Coordinates of C-alpha atoms in Angstrom, one line a residue:
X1 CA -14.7 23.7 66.6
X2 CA -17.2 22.1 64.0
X3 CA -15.2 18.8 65.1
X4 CA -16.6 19.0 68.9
X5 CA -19.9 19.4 67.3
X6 CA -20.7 16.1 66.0
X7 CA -24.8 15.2 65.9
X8 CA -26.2 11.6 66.4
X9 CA -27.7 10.1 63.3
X10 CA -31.3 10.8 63.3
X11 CA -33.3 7.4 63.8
X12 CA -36.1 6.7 62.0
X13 CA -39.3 9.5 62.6
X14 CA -42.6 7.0 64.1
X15 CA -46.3 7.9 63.6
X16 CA -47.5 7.5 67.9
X17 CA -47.5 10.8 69.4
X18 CA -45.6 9.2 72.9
X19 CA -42.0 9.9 71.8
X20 CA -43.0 13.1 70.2
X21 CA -45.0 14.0 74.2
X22 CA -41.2 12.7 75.9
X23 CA -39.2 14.9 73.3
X24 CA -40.9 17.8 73.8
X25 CA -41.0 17.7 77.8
X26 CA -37.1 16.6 78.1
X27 CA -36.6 19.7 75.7
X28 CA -38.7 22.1 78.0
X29 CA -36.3 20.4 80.8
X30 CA -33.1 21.4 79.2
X31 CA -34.1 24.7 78.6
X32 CA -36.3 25.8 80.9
X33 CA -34.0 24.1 83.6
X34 CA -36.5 22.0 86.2
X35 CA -33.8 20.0 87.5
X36 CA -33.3 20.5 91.6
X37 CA -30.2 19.3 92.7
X38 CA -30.8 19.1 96.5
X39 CA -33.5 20.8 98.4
X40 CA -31.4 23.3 99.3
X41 CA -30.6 24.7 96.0
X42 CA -32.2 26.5 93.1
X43 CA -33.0 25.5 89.5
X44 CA -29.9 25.9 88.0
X45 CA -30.8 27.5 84.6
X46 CA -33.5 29.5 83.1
X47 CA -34.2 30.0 79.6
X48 CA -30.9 30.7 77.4
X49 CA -31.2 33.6 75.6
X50 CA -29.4 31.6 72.8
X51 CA -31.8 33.5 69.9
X52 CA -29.5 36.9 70.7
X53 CA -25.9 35.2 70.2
X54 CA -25.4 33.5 67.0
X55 CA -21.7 34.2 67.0
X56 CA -20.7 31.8 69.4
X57 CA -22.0 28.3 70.5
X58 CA -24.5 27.9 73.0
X59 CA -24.8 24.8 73.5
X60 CA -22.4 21.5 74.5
X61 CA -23.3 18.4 72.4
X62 CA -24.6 17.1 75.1
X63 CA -27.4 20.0 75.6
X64 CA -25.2 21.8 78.8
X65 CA -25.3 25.7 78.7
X66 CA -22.2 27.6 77.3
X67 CA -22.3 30.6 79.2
X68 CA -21.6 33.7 77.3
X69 CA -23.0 37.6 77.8
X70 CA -26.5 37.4 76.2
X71 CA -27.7 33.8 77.3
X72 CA -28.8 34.6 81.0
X73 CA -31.2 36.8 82.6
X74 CA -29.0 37.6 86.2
X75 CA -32.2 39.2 87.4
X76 CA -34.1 36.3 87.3
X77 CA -31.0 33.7 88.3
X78 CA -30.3 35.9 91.6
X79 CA -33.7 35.6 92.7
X80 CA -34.1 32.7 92.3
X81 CA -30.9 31.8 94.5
X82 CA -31.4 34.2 97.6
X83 CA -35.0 32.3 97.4
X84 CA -32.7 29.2 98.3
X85 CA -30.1 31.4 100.8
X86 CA -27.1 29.7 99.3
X87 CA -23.9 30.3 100.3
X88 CA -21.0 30.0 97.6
X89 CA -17.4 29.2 99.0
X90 CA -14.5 30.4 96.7
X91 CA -11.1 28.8 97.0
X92 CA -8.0 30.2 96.2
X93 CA -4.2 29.3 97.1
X94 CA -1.9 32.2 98.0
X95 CA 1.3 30.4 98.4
X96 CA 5.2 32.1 98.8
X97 CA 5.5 34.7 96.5
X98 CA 1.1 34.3 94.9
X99 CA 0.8 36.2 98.4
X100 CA 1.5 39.3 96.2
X101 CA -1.6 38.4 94.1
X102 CA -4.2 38.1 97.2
X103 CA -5.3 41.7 97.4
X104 CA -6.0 42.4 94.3
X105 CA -7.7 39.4 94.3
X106 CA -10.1 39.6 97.2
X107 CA -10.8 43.5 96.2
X108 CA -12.1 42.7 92.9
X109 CA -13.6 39.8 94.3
X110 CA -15.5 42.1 96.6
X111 CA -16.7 44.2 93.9
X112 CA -17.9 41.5 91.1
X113 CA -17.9 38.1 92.6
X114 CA -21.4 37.1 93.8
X115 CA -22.6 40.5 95.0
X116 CA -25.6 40.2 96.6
X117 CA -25.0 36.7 98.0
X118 CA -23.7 35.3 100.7
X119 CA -19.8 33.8 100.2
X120 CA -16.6 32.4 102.4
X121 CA -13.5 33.2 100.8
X122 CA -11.6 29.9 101.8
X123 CA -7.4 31.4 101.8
X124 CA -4.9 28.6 101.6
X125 CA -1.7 29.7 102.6
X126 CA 1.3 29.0 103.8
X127 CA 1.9 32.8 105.3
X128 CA -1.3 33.6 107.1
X129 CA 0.5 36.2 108.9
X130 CA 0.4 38.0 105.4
X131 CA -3.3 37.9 104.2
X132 CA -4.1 41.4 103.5
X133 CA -7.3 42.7 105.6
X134 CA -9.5 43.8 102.9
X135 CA -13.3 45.3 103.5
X136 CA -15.6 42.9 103.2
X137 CA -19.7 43.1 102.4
X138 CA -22.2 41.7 104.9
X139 CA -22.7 37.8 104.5
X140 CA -19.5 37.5 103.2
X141 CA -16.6 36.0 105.7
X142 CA -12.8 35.1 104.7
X143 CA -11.0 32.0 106.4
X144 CA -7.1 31.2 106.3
X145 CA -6.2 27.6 106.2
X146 CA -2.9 26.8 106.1
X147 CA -1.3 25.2 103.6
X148 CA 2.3 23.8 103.0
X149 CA 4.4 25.1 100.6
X150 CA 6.5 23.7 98.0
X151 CA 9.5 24.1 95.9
X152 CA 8.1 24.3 92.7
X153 CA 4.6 25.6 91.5
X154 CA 3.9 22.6 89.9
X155 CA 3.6 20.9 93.4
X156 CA 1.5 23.5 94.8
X157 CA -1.0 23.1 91.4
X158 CA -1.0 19.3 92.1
X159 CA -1.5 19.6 95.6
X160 CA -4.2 21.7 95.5
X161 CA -6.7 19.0 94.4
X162 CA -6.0 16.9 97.5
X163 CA -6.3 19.9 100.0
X164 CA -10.1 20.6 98.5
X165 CA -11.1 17.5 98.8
X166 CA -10.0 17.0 102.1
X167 CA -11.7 20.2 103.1
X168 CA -14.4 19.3 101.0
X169 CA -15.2 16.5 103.6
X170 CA -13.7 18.3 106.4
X171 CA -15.9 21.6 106.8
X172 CA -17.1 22.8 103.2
X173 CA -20.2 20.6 102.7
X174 CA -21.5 21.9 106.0
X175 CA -20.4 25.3 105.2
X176 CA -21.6 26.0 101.6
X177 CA -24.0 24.8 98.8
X178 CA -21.4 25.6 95.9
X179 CA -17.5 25.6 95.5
X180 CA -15.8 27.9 93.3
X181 CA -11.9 27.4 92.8
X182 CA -9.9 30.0 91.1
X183 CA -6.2 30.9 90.6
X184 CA -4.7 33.6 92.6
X185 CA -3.2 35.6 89.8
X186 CA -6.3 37.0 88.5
X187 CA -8.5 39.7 89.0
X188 CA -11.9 39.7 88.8
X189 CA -12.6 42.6 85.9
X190 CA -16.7 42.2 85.4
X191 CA -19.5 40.5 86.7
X192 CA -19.1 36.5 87.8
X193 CA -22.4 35.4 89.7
X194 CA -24.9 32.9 90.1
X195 CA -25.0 32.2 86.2
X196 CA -22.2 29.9 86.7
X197 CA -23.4 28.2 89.0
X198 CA -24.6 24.7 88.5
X199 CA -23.6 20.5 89.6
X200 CA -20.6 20.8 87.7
X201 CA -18.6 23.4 85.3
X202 CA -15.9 23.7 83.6
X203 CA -14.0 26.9 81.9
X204 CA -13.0 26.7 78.1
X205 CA -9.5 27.4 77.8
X206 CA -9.1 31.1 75.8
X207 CA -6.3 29.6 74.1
X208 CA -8.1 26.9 72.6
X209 CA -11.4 28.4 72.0
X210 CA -11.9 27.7 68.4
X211 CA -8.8 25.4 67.6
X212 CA -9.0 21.2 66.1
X213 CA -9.5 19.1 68.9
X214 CA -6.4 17.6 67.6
X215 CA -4.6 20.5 69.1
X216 CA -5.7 20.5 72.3
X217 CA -2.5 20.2 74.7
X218 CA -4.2 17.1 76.6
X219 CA -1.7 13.9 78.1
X220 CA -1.4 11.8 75.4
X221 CA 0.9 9.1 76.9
X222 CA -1.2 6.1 77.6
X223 CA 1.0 5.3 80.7
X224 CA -0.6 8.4 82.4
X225 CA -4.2 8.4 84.3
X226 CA -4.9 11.5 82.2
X227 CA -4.3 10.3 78.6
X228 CA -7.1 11.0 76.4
X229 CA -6.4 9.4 72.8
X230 CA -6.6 11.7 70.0
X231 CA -10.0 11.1 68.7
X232 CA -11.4 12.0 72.3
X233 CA -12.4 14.7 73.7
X234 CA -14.8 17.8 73.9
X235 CA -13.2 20.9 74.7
X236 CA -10.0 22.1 76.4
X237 CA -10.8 23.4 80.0
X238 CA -8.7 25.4 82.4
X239 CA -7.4 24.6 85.3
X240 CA -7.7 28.2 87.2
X241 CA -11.7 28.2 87.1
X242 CA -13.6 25.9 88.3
X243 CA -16.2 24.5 90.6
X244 CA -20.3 23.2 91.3
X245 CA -21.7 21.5 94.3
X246 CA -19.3 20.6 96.9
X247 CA -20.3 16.8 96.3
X248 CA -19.4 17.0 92.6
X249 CA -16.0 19.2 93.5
X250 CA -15.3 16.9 96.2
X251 CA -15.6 13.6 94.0
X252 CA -13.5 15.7 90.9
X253 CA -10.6 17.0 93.5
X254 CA -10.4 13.0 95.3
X255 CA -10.6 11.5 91.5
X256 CA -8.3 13.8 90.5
X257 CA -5.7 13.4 93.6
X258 CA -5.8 9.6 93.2
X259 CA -5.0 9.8 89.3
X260 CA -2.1 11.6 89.7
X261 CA -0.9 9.9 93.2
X262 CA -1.7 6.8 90.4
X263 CA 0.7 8.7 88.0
X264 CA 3.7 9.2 90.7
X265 CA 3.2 5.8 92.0
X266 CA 4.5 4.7 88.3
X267 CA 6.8 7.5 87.7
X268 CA 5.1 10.0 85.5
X269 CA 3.7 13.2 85.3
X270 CA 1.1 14.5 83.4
X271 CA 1.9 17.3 81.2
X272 CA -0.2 20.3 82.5
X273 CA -0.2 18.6 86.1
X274 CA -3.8 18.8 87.7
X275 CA -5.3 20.6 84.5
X276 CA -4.6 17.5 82.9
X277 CA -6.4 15.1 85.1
X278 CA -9.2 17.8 85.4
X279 CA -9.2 17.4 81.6
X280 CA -9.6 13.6 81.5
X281 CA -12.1 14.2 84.4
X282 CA -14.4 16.0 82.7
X283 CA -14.7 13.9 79.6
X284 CA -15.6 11.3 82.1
X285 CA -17.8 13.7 84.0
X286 CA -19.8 15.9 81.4
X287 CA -20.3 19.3 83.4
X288 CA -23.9 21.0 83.5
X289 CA -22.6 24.1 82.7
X290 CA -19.5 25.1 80.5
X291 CA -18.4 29.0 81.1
X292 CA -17.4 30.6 77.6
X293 CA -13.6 32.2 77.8
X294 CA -15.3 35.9 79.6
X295 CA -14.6 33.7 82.6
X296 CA -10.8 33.6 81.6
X297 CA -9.1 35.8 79.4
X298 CA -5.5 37.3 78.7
X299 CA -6.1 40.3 77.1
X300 CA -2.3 40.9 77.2
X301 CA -1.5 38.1 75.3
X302 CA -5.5 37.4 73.3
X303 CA -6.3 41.5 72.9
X304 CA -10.3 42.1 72.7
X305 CA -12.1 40.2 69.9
X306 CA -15.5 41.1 69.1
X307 CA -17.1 38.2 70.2
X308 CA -16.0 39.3 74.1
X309 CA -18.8 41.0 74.9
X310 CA -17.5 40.8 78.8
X311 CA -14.0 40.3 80.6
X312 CA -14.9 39.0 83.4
X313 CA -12.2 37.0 85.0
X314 CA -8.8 38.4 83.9
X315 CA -4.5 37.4 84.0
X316 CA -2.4 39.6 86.4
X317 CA 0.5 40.5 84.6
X318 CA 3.3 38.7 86.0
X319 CA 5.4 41.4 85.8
X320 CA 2.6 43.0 88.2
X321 CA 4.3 45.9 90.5
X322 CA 3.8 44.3 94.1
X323 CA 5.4 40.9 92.7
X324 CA 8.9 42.6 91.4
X325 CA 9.9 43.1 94.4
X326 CA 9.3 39.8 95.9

């Protein structure tokens, strides 16, 4: 990790007291979090408690949040949203046999995702005869939208980037102030809420968290719209958690769709499909907020180390009871 975490040569210190006046009110910006993003939405980040974690990095190198238990005060971040009466949409694809995931999906959702807020669970599926009814809390509505299915999952992965953004422009930037979009064969295990919210995040990969950047499983053919050499890139992010403002998911899902429709056009495909073109996205596109791996974790395959102080967004088994018999 020390590799990610290269620092600018310090240029020369000068006497006037200007620069030292800029520094210090573009510092109280970063970490006191004054930027608005729209009239309709809140400041995005409050002090970071990063004082009570020195175990893990806080901070990106370029001064974005790295959200970890310890580094937010939710008290003070869910205030400040319902101030702002946002609504957060959450995507999620339920296609063929991920139909067996849904339920357990939605219930946990119901129980840690956004609680106190207003949400639209946005179900894309090619069975909407099949979506479980599951109680829902006030505010909160689901909507099925039908999606196509496909013959491999690797279709339905890629495919999903082109159906958000054409519901991005269709209905989602009238309907919500923030886009969440998850994988289906997950469970939500602990609290996920406003603290993630921000213009753009990403999810560190728990399988990478730690490793050389060297070997991060990025597309490293240069014929692909995804390649990132080998002496690029910042972290490794998943492709199952991600999300911001529906402007900034909209532009990442049609940037996205186009690189890979780029990619098929010349007969490729990129190694880890849409998580690979999210990966070349995001070192083009630095996100304001990075979510530490609480916010997806295999504790079946990672166990518990001490550092996960939270498991908050968690793997299904896929040998998961209701999917055996599919």
């Amino acid at each position: 990790m020390a590799e990610l975490l290269r620092t600018k040569a310090r240029k020369p210190q000068h006497c006037s007291l200007r620069p030292v006046a800029f520094l210090l009110i573009m510092l109280f910006l970063v970490f006191f979090g004054a930027g608005v993003l729209s009239p309709r939405m809140p400041m995005l980040g409050t002090r970071q408690q990063g004082a009570g974690r020195k175990d893990v990095l806080v901070l990106t190198p370029w001064l974005a949040p790295i959200i970890w238990e310890g580094t937010f005060n939710i008290d003070i971040l869910n205030e400040q949203f319902r101030v702002q009466n946002v609504t957060i949409g959450l995507t999620v694809f339920a296609i063929k046999k991920y139909m067996a995931f849904l339920k357990l999906f939605l219930e946990t959702a119901e129980e840690h995702f956004m609680v106190g807020h207003k949400v639209n669970y946005y179900v894309f599926t090619d069975r909407p005869a099949d979506v479980p009814r599951v109680p829902l809390r006030g505010g909160r509505r689901l909507l099925v939208l039908e999606a196509p299915g496909a013959a491999r999952w690797q279709d339905v992965s890629m495919r999903r980037m082109e159906m958000i953004s054409s519901f991005c422009a269709q209905r989602f930037l009238r309907e919500v102030d923030f886009l969440v979009c998850a994988d289906v064969d997950m469970r939500f295990r602990d609290h996920v809420g406003v603290e993630i919210l921000s213009q753009l995040f990403g999810t560190l990969h728990p399988g990478f968290y730690g490793a050389a950047r060297e070997a991060f499983t990025y597309e490293r053919r240069p014929q692909s719209q995804a390649h990132i050499p080998r002496d690029q890139g910042d972290f490794y992010y998943m492709g199952a958690f991600f999300g911001g403002s529906v402007a900034e998911v909209h532009r990442l899902t049609t940037a996205c769709h186009q690189a890979m429709m780029a990619d098929w056009a010349n007969g490729i495909e990129a190694v880890w499909h849409d998580e690979s073109h999210l990966n070349r996205y995001l070192l083009d596109h630095k996100p304001t907020k990075v979510l530490s791996p609480e916010y997806m974790w295999d504790e079946q395959l990672l166990g518990w180390p001490a550092i996960m102080k939270k498991l908050r967004y968690v793997a299904v088994p896929k040998d998961h009871q209701e999917i055996r018999h599919r």
